[in-house]
Short mmCIF file of C-alpha atoms in Angstrom, two decimals:
data_model
loop_
_atom_site.label_atom_id
_atom_site.label_comp_id
_atom_site.label_asym_id
_atom_site.label_seq_id
_atom_site.Cartn_x
_atom_site.Cartn_y
_atom_site.Cartn_z
CA VAL A 1 79.52 45.48 187.64
CA GLN A 2 78.53 48.73 185.99
CA LEU A 3 75.76 51.17 186.91
CA VAL A 4 75.02 54.15 184.67
CA GLU A 5 72.51 56.83 185.67
CA SER A 6 70.71 59.13 183.26
CA GLY A 7 67.76 61.50 183.09
CA GLY A 8 68.96 64.36 185.26
CA GLY A 9 68.70 68.03 184.44
CA LEU A 10 67.20 71.39 185.37
CA VAL A 11 63.55 71.34 186.39
CA GLN A 12 61.20 73.91 187.91
CA PRO A 13 59.82 73.54 191.44
CA GLY A 14 56.67 71.44 191.49
CA LYS A 15 57.56 69.62 188.29
CA SER A 16 58.58 66.00 187.71
CA LEU A 17 61.60 64.08 186.46
CA LYS A 18 62.41 60.40 185.97
CA LEU A 19 65.88 59.04 186.56
CA SER A 20 67.16 55.75 185.14
CA CYS A 21 70.02 53.47 186.18
CA SER A 22 71.18 50.92 183.64
CA ALA A 23 72.86 47.89 185.20
CA SER A 24 75.27 45.39 183.70
CA GLY A 25 77.82 42.81 184.76
CA PHE A 26 75.62 41.01 187.28
CA THR A 27 72.22 39.33 187.54
CA PHE A 28 70.17 42.48 188.12
CA SER A 29 66.96 40.66 189.05
CA SER A 30 68.67 38.98 192.02
CA TYR A 31 69.70 42.15 193.84
CA GLY A 32 68.03 44.91 195.78
CA MET A 33 68.90 48.41 194.63
CA HIS A 34 69.10 51.83 196.26
CA TRP A 35 69.03 55.50 195.34
CA ILE A 36 71.25 57.84 197.39
CA ARG A 37 71.65 61.58 196.90
CA GLN A 38 74.19 64.26 197.74
CA ALA A 39 73.32 67.96 197.78
CA PRO A 40 76.08 70.26 196.50
CA GLY A 41 78.90 70.39 199.02
CA LYS A 42 76.98 68.23 201.50
CA GLY A 43 76.97 64.65 202.75
CA LEU A 44 75.25 61.50 201.56
CA ASP A 45 71.56 60.80 202.13
CA TRP A 46 69.79 57.53 201.44
CA VAL A 47 66.62 58.06 199.38
CA ALA A 48 64.91 54.78 198.52
CA TYR A 49 65.28 51.00 198.26
CA ILE A 50 63.67 48.34 196.13
CA SER A 51 64.11 44.65 196.84
CA SER A 52 64.63 41.95 194.24
CA SER A 53 60.92 41.16 194.63
CA SER A 54 60.02 44.88 194.19
CA GLY A 55 59.20 45.71 197.80
CA THR A 56 59.99 49.39 198.45
CA VAL A 57 61.10 51.62 201.31
CA TYR A 58 61.55 55.41 201.29
CA ALA A 59 63.23 58.08 203.35
CA ASP A 60 60.73 60.34 205.12
CA ALA A 61 61.92 63.37 203.12
CA VAL A 62 60.72 61.87 199.82
CA LYS A 63 57.86 59.59 200.89
CA GLY A 64 54.76 60.28 198.82
CA ARG A 65 56.70 62.28 196.20
CA PHE A 66 59.29 59.84 194.83
CA THR A 67 58.69 56.34 193.45
CA ILE A 68 61.37 53.71 192.96
CA SER A 69 60.74 50.93 190.45
CA ARG A 70 62.60 48.40 188.35
CA ASP A 71 62.33 46.61 185.02
CA ASN A 72 64.27 43.36 185.28
CA ALA A 73 63.81 42.61 181.57
CA LYS A 74 65.65 45.86 180.79
CA ASN A 75 68.13 45.61 183.69
CA THR A 76 67.07 49.11 184.66
CA LEU A 77 66.25 50.86 187.93
CA TYR A 78 64.11 53.99 188.00
CA LEU A 79 63.33 56.88 190.31
CA GLN A 80 60.27 59.01 189.55
CA LEU A 81 60.61 62.40 191.21
CA ASN A 82 57.34 64.37 191.59
CA SER A 83 56.47 67.66 193.29
CA LEU A 84 60.13 68.63 193.23
CA LYS A 85 61.47 71.16 195.72
CA SER A 86 64.65 73.22 195.71
CA GLU A 87 65.99 71.02 198.51
CA ASP A 88 65.86 68.02 196.15
CA THR A 89 68.74 69.56 194.19
CA ALA A 90 71.51 66.96 194.37
CA ILE A 91 73.59 64.37 192.62
CA TYR A 92 71.57 61.16 192.59
CA TYR A 93 73.45 57.87 192.73
CA CYS A 94 72.10 54.38 192.20
CA ALA A 95 73.82 51.65 194.16
CA ARG A 96 73.61 47.88 194.39
CA CYS A 97 72.57 46.38 197.70
CA SER A 98 75.01 43.68 198.78
CA TRP A 99 73.87 40.41 200.32
CA GLU A 100 74.59 42.00 203.71
CA ASP A 101 72.63 45.21 202.94
CA TYR A 102 75.45 47.72 202.50
CA PHE A 103 76.02 49.50 199.17
CA ASP A 104 78.75 47.66 197.30
CA TYR A 105 78.72 49.23 193.82
CA TRP A 106 77.73 52.78 192.86
CA GLY A 107 77.00 54.55 189.62
CA GLN A 108 78.76 57.76 188.66
CA GLY A 109 75.75 59.89 189.62
CA VAL A 110 73.39 62.24 187.79
CA MET A 111 72.72 65.87 188.69
CA VAL A 112 69.20 67.12 189.37
CA THR A 113 68.75 70.88 189.77
CA VAL A 114 65.41 72.24 190.94
CA SER A 115 65.17 75.94 190.23
CA SER A 116 62.88 78.47 188.61
CA ASP B 1 65.83 56.23 212.50
CA ILE B 2 69.35 55.56 213.73
CA GLN B 3 71.52 58.68 213.86
CA MET B 4 75.25 58.48 213.17
CA THR B 5 77.47 61.12 214.79
CA GLN B 6 80.76 61.29 212.91
CA SER B 7 83.82 63.25 214.02
CA PRO B 8 85.87 65.19 213.33
CA PRO B 9 84.36 67.10 210.36
CA SER B 10 87.85 67.70 209.02
CA LEU B 11 91.39 66.46 209.58
CA SER B 12 94.75 67.82 208.57
CA ALA B 13 97.57 65.28 208.58
CA SER B 14 101.14 64.99 207.44
CA LEU B 15 102.22 62.22 205.09
CA GLY B 16 102.99 59.12 207.16
CA ASP B 17 100.71 60.11 210.05
CA LYS B 18 97.99 57.91 211.53
CA VAL B 19 94.51 59.40 211.57
CA THR B 20 91.32 58.15 213.21
CA ILE B 21 87.68 58.96 212.52
CA THR B 22 84.88 57.95 214.86
CA CYS B 23 81.19 57.27 214.40
CA GLN B 24 78.75 56.88 217.24
CA ALA B 25 75.33 55.40 216.58
CA SER B 26 72.21 56.42 218.48
CA GLN B 27 71.66 52.75 219.31
CA ASN B 28 73.46 49.42 219.04
CA ILE B 29 74.08 48.64 215.34
CA ASN B 30 75.54 45.15 215.87
CA LYS B 31 78.74 45.92 213.94
CA TYR B 32 76.79 46.68 210.75
CA ILE B 33 78.90 49.65 209.75
CA ALA B 34 80.72 50.33 206.50
CA TRP B 35 83.22 53.02 205.58
CA TYR B 36 83.41 54.83 202.24
CA GLN B 37 85.97 57.07 200.59
CA GLN B 38 84.82 59.82 198.24
CA LYS B 39 87.17 61.86 196.10
CA PRO B 40 85.97 65.15 194.53
CA GLY B 41 83.65 64.59 191.60
CA LYS B 42 83.55 60.85 192.11
CA ALA B 43 81.13 58.33 193.55
CA PRO B 44 81.85 56.89 197.00
CA ARG B 45 84.03 53.78 197.11
CA LEU B 46 83.50 51.02 199.66
CA LEU B 47 86.59 50.44 201.81
CA ILE B 48 85.41 48.45 204.84
CA ARG B 49 82.27 46.49 205.67
CA TYR B 50 80.98 44.84 208.87
CA THR B 51 83.17 47.04 211.07
CA SER B 52 86.57 45.67 210.10
CA THR B 53 86.43 43.57 206.90
CA LEU B 54 88.50 45.18 204.19
CA GLU B 55 86.93 45.15 200.77
CA SER B 56 88.99 43.63 197.96
CA GLY B 57 91.52 46.20 196.79
CA THR B 58 91.51 48.25 200.00
CA PRO B 59 95.10 48.89 201.14
CA SER B 60 96.05 47.35 204.47
CA ARG B 61 96.83 50.78 205.95
CA PHE B 62 93.05 51.20 206.33
CA SER B 63 91.39 49.56 209.34
CA GLY B 64 88.17 49.60 211.32
CA SER B 65 87.06 48.54 214.77
CA GLY B 66 84.28 48.90 217.28
CA SER B 67 81.13 47.39 218.68
CA GLY B 68 77.78 48.37 220.10
CA ARG B 69 77.33 52.08 219.44
CA ASP B 70 80.98 53.14 219.00
CA TYR B 71 83.14 52.61 215.91
CA SER B 72 86.38 53.94 214.52
CA PHE B 73 88.19 54.03 211.18
CA SER B 74 91.93 54.58 210.88
CA ILE B 75 94.46 55.24 208.19
CA SER B 76 98.04 54.49 209.17
CA ASN B 77 100.90 56.00 207.14
CA VAL B 78 98.67 58.51 205.34
CA GLU B 79 99.53 58.88 201.66
CA SER B 80 98.73 61.73 199.26
CA GLU B 81 96.20 59.55 197.44
CA ASP B 82 94.17 59.36 200.68
CA ILE B 83 93.04 62.98 200.29
CA ALA B 84 89.26 62.55 200.23
CA SER B 85 86.13 62.67 202.33
CA TYR B 86 85.23 59.63 204.41
CA TYR B 87 81.74 58.53 205.46
CA CYS B 88 80.43 55.87 207.80
CA LEU B 89 77.21 54.04 206.98
CA GLN B 90 75.12 51.99 209.38
CA TYR B 91 73.06 49.27 207.75
CA ASP B 92 71.61 47.51 210.78
CA ASN B 93 68.33 49.31 210.06
CA LEU B 94 67.23 51.76 207.38
CA PRO B 95 70.61 53.03 206.16
CA THR B 96 72.00 56.27 207.52
CA PHE B 97 75.32 57.97 206.89
CA GLY B 98 77.59 59.93 209.13
CA SER B 99 78.12 63.58 208.19
CA GLY B 100 81.55 62.95 206.71
CA THR B 101 85.18 63.79 207.44
CA LYS B 102 87.36 65.71 205.00
CA LEU B 103 91.01 64.65 205.10
CA GLU B 104 93.59 67.18 204.00
CA ILE B 105 97.37 66.96 203.87
CA LYS B 106 99.41 69.55 205.79
#
């Protein structure tokens, strides 16, 4: 199993960014997937979940601003980040959802910095 | 949302010591708790799932226990490679993490 995030960078407040997570080594279409983030020097926060059938759930802090999606043909997970705030500055990890709903495999993470 | 209260925030241990971290949930989480290890600059690594089931590759010096709202995670015979932060995760409902425990060696 391998998960590789990309798309991070420096972005101004109020702007948008789209993260990608390329998956390999397993049948991507059969698994739910999560995004989790970690602000610099802080703990882990769950962000969003998408099921294998593309149902979605979001943390309150990002609801209405972030959108999780997937392209099973490309084995890729996405996170669209809109109306970014300084408090969204974090490392963003994608993670596979195990059959029992914990996170069993994680990507290496991608940094998003929101600053003017 | 279920809140997870993790303690202590930091631990200082000597090599060979046993250390214990606790997580208390704001409601019964039916043993759906996992424990992760995170080393600086790295992604978290799953160590234990469903309270006490060691993930493949997790050394036997790691253990977990608990039920209801109260759970604990222990490392017996602490080794230098155990220097890391540790997080609990409840997955009975929308997932929430504990605030983390940073383990240092004396």
